[in-house]
mmCIF file of C-alpha atoms in Angstrom:
data_model
loop_
_atom_site.group_PDB
_atom_site.id
_atom_site.type_symbol
_atom_site.label_atom_id
_atom_site.label_comp_id
_atom_site.label_asym_id
_atom_site.label_seq_id
_atom_site.Cartn_x
_atom_site.Cartn_y
_atom_site.Cartn_z
ATOM 1 C CA MET A 15 -7.920 -13.456 -6.152
ATOM 2 C CA GLU A 16 -8.191 -14.195 -2.215
ATOM 3 C CA TYR A 17 -8.891 -11.406 0.311
ATOM 4 C CA ALA A 18 -8.076 -10.362 3.170
ATOM 5 C CA VAL A 19 -10.652 -9.680 6.337
ATOM 6 C CA LEU A 20 -9.589 -6.271 8.103
ATOM 7 C CA ASN A 21 -9.803 -5.948 11.638
ATOM 8 C CA ASN A 22 -13.430 -3.980 11.404
ATOM 9 C CA GLY A 23 -14.735 -6.980 8.990
ATOM 10 C CA VAL A 24 -14.178 -5.141 5.639
ATOM 11 C CA LYS A 25 -12.809 -7.729 2.594
ATOM 12 C CA MET A 26 -10.240 -6.400 0.755
ATOM 13 C CA PRO A 27 -8.223 -8.028 -2.031
ATOM 14 C CA MET A 28 -4.479 -9.329 -1.800
ATOM 15 C CA GLU A 29 -2.975 -8.011 -4.773
ATOM 16 C CA GLY A 30 -4.344 -4.184 -5.756
ATOM 17 C CA PHE A 31 -2.880 -1.547 -8.109
ATOM 18 C CA GLY A 32 -0.500 1.069 -7.362
ATOM 19 C CA VAL A 33 -0.253 4.615 -8.756
ATOM 20 C CA PHE A 34 2.877 5.789 -7.513
ATOM 21 C CA GLN A 35 4.751 7.574 -9.689
ATOM 22 C CA ILE A 36 2.220 8.476 -12.914
ATOM 23 C CA PRO A 37 1.685 11.675 -12.382
ATOM 24 C CA ASP A 38 0.655 12.116 -16.221
ATOM 25 C CA PRO A 39 -3.666 12.680 -16.172
ATOM 26 C CA ALA A 40 -3.826 10.258 -19.177
ATOM 27 C CA GLU A 41 -1.441 7.991 -18.452
ATOM 28 C CA CYS A 42 -2.494 7.264 -14.956
ATOM 29 C CA GLU A 43 -5.765 7.128 -15.846
ATOM 30 C CA GLN A 44 -5.503 4.412 -18.776
ATOM 31 C CA ALA A 45 -3.423 2.513 -16.382
ATOM 32 C CA VAL A 46 -6.584 2.092 -13.995
ATOM 33 C CA LEU A 47 -8.276 1.327 -17.167
ATOM 34 C CA ASP A 48 -5.904 -1.345 -18.315
ATOM 35 C CA ALA A 49 -5.620 -2.374 -14.676
ATOM 36 C CA VAL A 50 -9.682 -3.153 -13.697
ATOM 37 C CA ALA A 51 -9.326 -4.774 -17.464
ATOM 38 C CA SER A 52 -7.168 -6.739 -16.349
ATOM 39 C CA GLY A 53 -8.610 -8.165 -13.089
ATOM 40 C CA TYR A 54 -7.741 -5.930 -10.710
ATOM 41 C CA ARG A 55 -10.430 -4.345 -7.566
ATOM 42 C CA MET A 56 -8.358 -2.399 -5.457
ATOM 43 C CA ILE A 57 -6.558 0.404 -6.765
ATOM 44 C CA ASP A 58 -4.205 2.443 -4.128
ATOM 45 C CA THR A 59 -3.326 6.254 -4.475
ATOM 46 C CA ALA A 60 -3.047 8.899 -2.540
ATOM 47 C CA ALA A 61 -3.152 12.940 -2.465
ATOM 48 C CA SER A 62 0.603 13.286 -2.195
ATOM 49 C CA TYR A 63 0.800 11.311 -5.526
ATOM 50 C CA MET A 64 -1.476 13.801 -7.736
ATOM 51 C CA ASN A 65 -2.885 11.853 -9.591
ATOM 52 C CA GLU A 66 -6.945 11.413 -7.214
ATOM 53 C CA GLU A 67 -8.546 12.928 -10.325
ATOM 54 C CA ALA A 68 -7.618 10.880 -12.584
ATOM 55 C CA VAL A 69 -7.863 8.161 -11.010
ATOM 56 C CA GLY A 70 -11.902 8.961 -10.160
ATOM 57 C CA LYS A 71 -12.125 9.531 -13.700
ATOM 58 C CA ALA A 72 -10.785 5.920 -14.487
ATOM 59 C CA ILE A 73 -13.395 4.667 -11.843
ATOM 60 C CA ALA A 74 -16.421 6.340 -13.267
ATOM 61 C CA ASN A 75 -15.192 4.686 -17.462
ATOM 62 C CA CYS A 76 -14.347 1.720 -16.339
ATOM 63 C CA GLY A 77 -17.620 -0.138 -15.804
ATOM 64 C CA VAL A 78 -17.430 -2.002 -13.024
ATOM 65 C CA PRO A 79 -20.196 -1.535 -10.630
ATOM 66 C CA ARG A 80 -18.488 0.926 -7.231
ATOM 67 C CA GLU A 81 -19.489 -2.067 -4.848
ATOM 68 C CA GLU A 82 -16.954 -4.229 -6.804
ATOM 69 C CA LEU A 83 -14.014 -1.856 -6.614
ATOM 70 C CA PHE A 84 -11.184 -1.238 -2.991
ATOM 71 C CA ILE A 85 -10.386 2.442 -3.289
ATOM 72 C CA THR A 86 -7.396 3.453 -0.746
ATOM 73 C CA THR A 87 -5.592 6.821 -0.762
ATOM 74 C CA LYS A 88 -4.039 8.740 1.854
ATOM 75 C CA LEU A 89 -3.515 11.747 4.038
ATOM 76 C CA TRP A 90 -0.572 13.798 3.114
ATOM 77 C CA VAL A 91 1.882 15.635 5.949
ATOM 78 C CA GLN A 92 0.754 18.868 5.216
ATOM 79 C CA ASP A 93 -3.305 17.923 6.285
ATOM 80 C CA ALA A 94 -1.808 16.255 9.747
ATOM 81 C CA SER A 95 -3.737 17.670 11.737
ATOM 82 C CA TYR A 96 -7.605 17.125 13.113
ATOM 83 C CA GLU A 97 -8.960 19.626 11.157
ATOM 84 C CA GLY A 98 -6.429 19.991 8.105
ATOM 85 C CA ALA A 99 -7.854 15.958 8.353
ATOM 86 C CA LYS A 100 -11.256 16.851 7.559
ATOM 87 C CA ALA A 101 -10.749 19.144 5.244
ATOM 88 C CA ALA A 102 -8.331 16.147 3.079
ATOM 89 C CA ILE A 103 -10.749 13.665 3.799
ATOM 90 C CA ASP A 104 -13.817 15.802 1.647
ATOM 91 C CA ARG A 105 -10.549 16.974 -0.415
ATOM 92 C CA SER A 106 -9.843 12.932 -1.962
ATOM 93 C CA LEU A 107 -13.813 12.046 -2.196
ATOM 94 C CA LYS A 108 -14.037 15.093 -4.783
ATOM 95 C CA ASN A 109 -11.113 14.412 -6.189
ATOM 96 C CA LEU A 110 -11.659 11.009 -7.047
ATOM 97 C CA GLY A 111 -15.232 11.808 -7.282
ATOM 98 C CA LEU A 112 -16.775 9.077 -4.331
ATOM 99 C CA GLN A 113 -18.802 9.380 -1.830
ATOM 100 C CA TYR A 114 -16.635 6.828 -0.116
ATOM 101 C CA LEU A 115 -13.411 5.177 0.388
ATOM 102 C CA ASP A 116 -13.197 1.716 1.291
ATOM 103 C CA LEU A 117 -9.529 2.692 2.947
ATOM 104 C CA TYR A 118 -7.441 5.583 4.407
ATOM 105 C CA LEU A 119 -4.437 5.822 5.690
ATOM 106 C CA ILE A 120 -1.650 7.703 6.929
ATOM 107 C CA HIS A 121 1.000 8.817 5.160
ATOM 108 C CA GLN A 122 3.778 8.976 7.153
ATOM 109 C CA ALA A 123 4.252 9.279 10.958
ATOM 110 C CA MET A 124 4.531 12.904 10.890
ATOM 111 C CA GLY A 125 3.224 15.869 12.011
ATOM 112 C CA ASP A 126 -0.038 15.738 14.138
ATOM 113 C CA TYR A 127 -0.951 12.726 12.989
ATOM 114 C CA ALA A 128 -2.525 11.928 16.173
ATOM 115 C CA GLY A 129 -4.933 14.081 15.835
ATOM 116 C CA ALA A 130 -5.739 13.798 12.143
ATOM 117 C CA TYR A 131 -6.332 10.168 13.248
ATOM 118 C CA ARG A 132 -9.594 11.342 15.265
ATOM 119 C CA ALA A 133 -10.178 12.965 12.441
ATOM 120 C CA MET A 134 -10.573 9.976 10.066
ATOM 121 C CA GLU A 135 -12.114 7.745 13.290
ATOM 122 C CA GLU A 136 -14.956 9.862 12.973
ATOM 123 C CA ALA A 137 -14.698 9.766 9.386
ATOM 124 C CA TYR A 138 -15.068 6.029 9.681
ATOM 125 C CA GLN A 139 -17.933 6.104 12.262
ATOM 126 C CA GLU A 140 -19.612 8.043 9.831
ATOM 127 C CA GLY A 141 -19.806 5.664 7.600
ATOM 128 C CA LYS A 142 -17.497 7.996 4.639
ATOM 129 C CA ILE A 143 -14.691 5.417 5.183
ATOM 130 C CA ARG A 144 -14.754 1.212 5.159
ATOM 131 C CA ALA A 145 -11.204 0.973 7.317
ATOM 132 C CA ILE A 146 -8.646 3.624 8.407
ATOM 133 C CA GLY A 147 -4.942 2.384 8.622
ATOM 134 C CA VAL A 148 -1.496 4.298 8.552
ATOM 135 C CA CYS A 149 1.821 3.638 6.533
ATOM 136 C CA ASN A 150 5.458 3.533 7.337
ATOM 137 C CA PHE A 151 4.291 2.942 10.852
ATOM 138 C CA TYR A 152 7.690 1.176 12.083
ATOM 139 C CA PRO A 153 7.245 -1.100 15.132
ATOM 140 C CA HIS A 154 7.706 1.008 18.117
ATOM 141 C CA ARG A 155 5.064 3.379 16.702
ATOM 142 C CA LEU A 156 2.481 1.457 16.190
ATOM 143 C CA ALA A 157 2.621 0.414 19.274
ATOM 144 C CA ASP A 158 2.786 3.359 21.147
ATOM 145 C CA PHE A 159 0.203 4.278 18.329
ATOM 146 C CA CYS A 160 -1.983 1.529 18.852
ATOM 147 C CA GLU A 161 -1.980 1.330 22.525
ATOM 148 C CA THR A 162 -3.902 5.568 22.197
ATOM 149 C CA VAL A 163 -6.257 5.293 20.003
ATOM 150 C CA ASP A 164 -9.744 4.288 19.864
ATOM 151 C CA VAL A 165 -10.018 2.394 16.169
ATOM 152 C CA ILE A 166 -7.272 -0.091 16.228
ATOM 153 C CA PRO A 167 -5.905 1.000 12.110
ATOM 154 C CA ALA A 168 -6.941 -2.000 9.842
ATOM 155 C CA VAL A 169 -4.033 -1.031 7.427
ATOM 156 C CA ASN A 170 -0.134 -0.568 7.926
ATOM 157 C CA GLN A 171 1.949 -0.119 4.622
ATOM 158 C CA VAL A 172 5.412 -0.102 5.146
ATOM 159 C CA GLU A 173 8.096 -1.367 2.372
ATOM 160 C CA LEU A 174 8.297 -5.565 2.555
ATOM 161 C CA HIS A 175 10.554 -6.710 -0.024
ATOM 162 C CA PRO A 176 13.232 -10.128 0.031
ATOM 163 C CA PHE A 177 15.249 -7.546 0.617
ATOM 164 C CA PHE A 178 13.911 -5.363 3.295
ATOM 165 C CA GLN A 179 11.577 -8.245 5.303
ATOM 166 C CA GLN A 180 10.727 -6.891 8.283
ATOM 167 C CA PRO A 181 9.285 -10.199 11.089
ATOM 168 C CA GLU A 182 9.988 -8.034 13.466
ATOM 169 C CA ALA A 183 7.050 -5.089 12.102
ATOM 170 C CA LEU A 184 4.679 -7.890 10.692
ATOM 171 C CA ALA A 185 5.209 -9.495 14.098
ATOM 172 C CA VAL A 186 3.790 -6.390 16.016
ATOM 173 C CA MET A 187 0.918 -6.302 12.876
ATOM 174 C CA LYS A 188 -0.190 -9.478 14.377
ATOM 175 C CA GLU A 189 -0.156 -8.662 17.825
ATOM 176 C CA TYR A 190 -2.205 -6.020 16.673
ATOM 177 C CA GLY A 191 -4.880 -7.447 14.177
ATOM 178 C CA ILE A 192 -3.485 -5.342 11.931
ATOM 179 C CA GLN A 193 -3.150 -6.327 7.666
ATOM 180 C CA PRO A 194 0.436 -5.620 6.625
ATOM 181 C CA GLU A 195 0.410 -4.009 2.997
ATOM 182 C CA ALA A 196 3.799 -4.311 0.870
ATOM 183 C CA TRP A 197 4.179 -1.096 -0.656
ATOM 184 C CA GLY A 198 7.431 -1.411 -3.810
ATOM 185 C CA PRO A 199 7.450 -5.060 -3.402
ATOM 186 C CA PHE A 200 10.002 -4.736 -6.527
ATOM 187 C CA ALA A 201 12.106 -3.304 -4.450
ATOM 188 C CA GLU A 202 11.638 -0.499 -6.952
ATOM 189 C CA GLY A 203 14.201 -2.537 -9.327
ATOM 190 C CA LYS A 204 17.253 -2.952 -6.432
ATOM 191 C CA HIS A 205 19.709 -6.311 -6.255
ATOM 192 C CA GLY A 206 18.559 -7.184 -9.793
ATOM 193 C CA ILE A 207 15.011 -8.278 -8.425
ATOM 194 C CA PHE A 208 13.298 -9.254 -11.749
ATOM 195 C CA THR A 209 16.608 -11.395 -12.553
ATOM 196 C CA HIS A 210 17.768 -12.437 -9.095
ATOM 197 C CA PRO A 211 18.850 -16.035 -9.161
ATOM 198 C CA VAL A 212 17.009 -17.638 -6.147
ATOM 199 C CA LEU A 213 14.114 -15.773 -7.067
ATOM 200 C CA THR A 214 14.454 -16.750 -10.572
ATOM 201 C CA ALA A 215 15.229 -20.724 -10.056
ATOM 202 C CA ILE A 216 12.382 -20.918 -7.698
ATOM 203 C CA GLY A 217 10.224 -19.516 -10.422
ATOM 204 C CA GLN A 218 11.298 -22.396 -12.923
ATOM 205 C CA LYS A 219 9.946 -24.527 -10.275
ATOM 206 C CA TYR A 220 6.092 -23.177 -11.257
ATOM 207 C CA GLY A 221 6.545 -21.741 -14.228
ATOM 208 C CA LYS A 222 7.192 -18.322 -12.920
ATOM 209 C CA SER A 223 9.652 -15.506 -12.988
ATOM 210 C CA ALA A 224 10.835 -13.995 -10.575
ATOM 211 C CA ALA A 225 9.085 -11.241 -9.957
ATOM 212 C CA GLN A 226 5.849 -13.265 -9.675
ATOM 213 C CA VAL A 227 7.579 -15.313 -7.106
ATOM 214 C CA ALA A 228 8.860 -12.201 -5.225
ATOM 215 C CA LEU A 229 4.550 -11.262 -4.887
ATOM 216 C CA ARG A 230 3.606 -14.042 -4.092
ATOM 217 C CA TRP A 231 6.274 -14.567 -1.144
ATOM 218 C CA ASN A 232 4.820 -11.589 0.530
ATOM 219 C CA VAL A 233 1.491 -12.696 -0.522
ATOM 220 C CA ASP A 234 2.437 -16.104 1.396
ATOM 221 C CA ARG A 235 3.418 -13.994 4.249
ATOM 222 C CA GLY A 236 0.189 -12.634 5.030
ATOM 223 C CA VAL A 237 1.409 -9.805 2.889
ATOM 224 C CA ALA A 238 -1.399 -7.753 0.710
ATOM 225 C CA VAL A 239 1.051 -6.089 -2.475
ATOM 226 C CA ILE A 240 0.216 -3.709 -4.968
ATOM 227 C CA PRO A 241 2.763 -3.611 -7.703
ATOM 228 C CA LYS A 242 3.067 -1.092 -10.870
ATOM 229 C CA SER A 243 3.362 -0.970 -14.045
ATOM 230 C CA VAL A 244 1.826 1.120 -16.359
ATOM 231 C CA HIS A 245 2.477 -1.751 -18.983
ATOM 232 C CA LYS A 246 -0.726 -3.980 -19.689
ATOM 233 C CA GLU A 247 1.300 -7.268 -20.396
ATOM 234 C CA ARG A 248 2.628 -6.401 -17.294
ATOM 235 C CA MET A 249 -0.110 -6.149 -14.829
ATOM 236 C CA GLU A 250 -1.657 -9.026 -16.049
ATOM 237 C CA GLN A 251 1.714 -10.981 -15.205
ATOM 238 C CA ASN A 252 1.471 -9.790 -12.243
ATOM 239 C CA LEU A 253 -1.896 -10.229 -11.146
ATOM 240 C CA ASP A 254 -1.437 -14.423 -12.921
ATOM 241 C CA ILE A 255 0.244 -15.069 -9.011
ATOM 242 C CA TRP A 256 -3.010 -17.115 -7.796
ATOM 243 C CA ASP A 257 -2.589 -20.941 -9.733
ATOM 244 C CA PHE A 258 0.763 -21.150 -6.877
ATOM 245 C CA ARG A 259 1.371 -21.420 -3.119
ATOM 246 C CA LEU A 260 5.885 -21.697 -2.468
ATOM 247 C CA SER A 261 6.870 -24.540 -0.432
ATOM 248 C CA GLU A 262 8.411 -24.108 3.092
ATOM 249 C CA GLU A 263 11.903 -24.667 1.496
ATOM 250 C CA ASP A 264 11.829 -21.782 -0.653
ATOM 251 C CA MET A 265 10.825 -19.548 2.032
ATOM 252 C CA ALA A 266 13.342 -20.251 3.811
ATOM 253 C CA GLU A 267 15.748 -19.588 0.324
ATOM 254 C CA ILE A 268 13.947 -16.743 0.150
ATOM 255 C CA ALA A 269 14.863 -15.743 4.322
ATOM 256 C CA LYS A 270 18.071 -15.548 3.553
ATOM 257 C CA LEU A 271 17.724 -12.881 0.929
ATOM 258 C CA ASP A 272 17.367 -9.897 3.787
ATOM 259 C CA ILE A 273 19.721 -7.166 4.686
ATOM 260 C CA GLY A 274 17.969 -6.213 7.197
ATOM 261 C CA HIS A 275 17.771 -2.170 6.070
ATOM 262 C CA SER A 276 16.087 -0.546 3.268
ATOM 263 C CA GLU A 277 17.783 0.957 0.651
ATOM 264 C CA ILE A 278 14.891 3.335 -0.444
ATOM 265 C CA ILE A 279 14.296 4.942 2.209
ATOM 266 C CA ASP A 280 15.355 6.144 5.224
ATOM 267 C CA HIS A 281 12.903 7.741 7.948
ATOM 268 C CA THR A 282 15.093 8.627 9.987
ATOM 269 C CA SER A 283 16.842 10.919 7.878
ATOM 270 C CA VAL A 284 16.534 14.760 9.385
ATOM 271 C CA LYS A 285 17.134 15.691 5.419
ATOM 272 C CA LEU A 286 13.960 13.589 4.447
ATOM 273 C CA MET A 287 11.747 14.703 7.452
ATOM 274 C CA GLN A 288 11.986 18.717 6.711
ATOM 275 C CA MET A 289 11.906 17.540 3.145
ATOM 276 C CA LEU A 290 8.970 15.563 3.718
ATOM 277 C CA HIS A 291 7.717 18.464 5.696
ATOM 278 C CA ARG A 292 7.948 21.406 3.405
ATOM 279 C CA ARG A 293 6.524 19.396 -0.184
ATOM 280 C CA LYS A 294 2.691 21.254 -0.247
ATOM 281 C CA ILE A 295 0.423 19.371 -2.431
ATOM 282 C CA HIS A 296 -2.393 22.470 -2.254
ATOM 283 C CA ASP A 297 -2.092 25.825 -1.101
#
């Protein structure tokens, strides 16, 4: 495993296990237990995934000391305010059964996220959170945000995969010393990523699958990845990317796959904005 050193000195694994779309408590708990047993030490959840309690149970029962784990969760839109974030942080800590979080992120650049971030900065200073950051902040939004906050975000978690490579976003993150982290590193299966001819051909040179090439490609760009699977064999395969590195020629071939936009989510959509605001995850 390789590690990123965040802008506040905290070490973060470059690969973790994501639990998006695993709402069933028993399935989620077992998936996290399998992931930790497979060697993952970073677990990425969110209040809106509705599975923090299941993740917490797995953390308590996995047999790995808390200090060896890196736990991330996220603030939902409903709680995007100063007071809302203060309560949400404590709620997530309770759900997870933890005394502190390793990373806490604003899930969407929506609502009073500036007020929410002030509460996150306070929790960071108090030691409740080891690092704070954001998700889905596009370059202009991230630059504006960084020019106004006291604590520069440590991480920006955004959609990054071979078909949506976001070079401008990575350049802005580098300028501000922010670690990029990829959600959807497999493009949610689009473009036949698991059998894509370019990725498959590159993988054959290293004895790796197209999926492993997709993950290694992001890592070689300095991007942390959080693939998700509920199958232990696939978890192990996703983690088996640390014994090779892509060549410049490989990277150039993959660069040609970029279509320059997301096919998963449109953050400029009015209907999406309304839907996310209206989704309530608690009373």
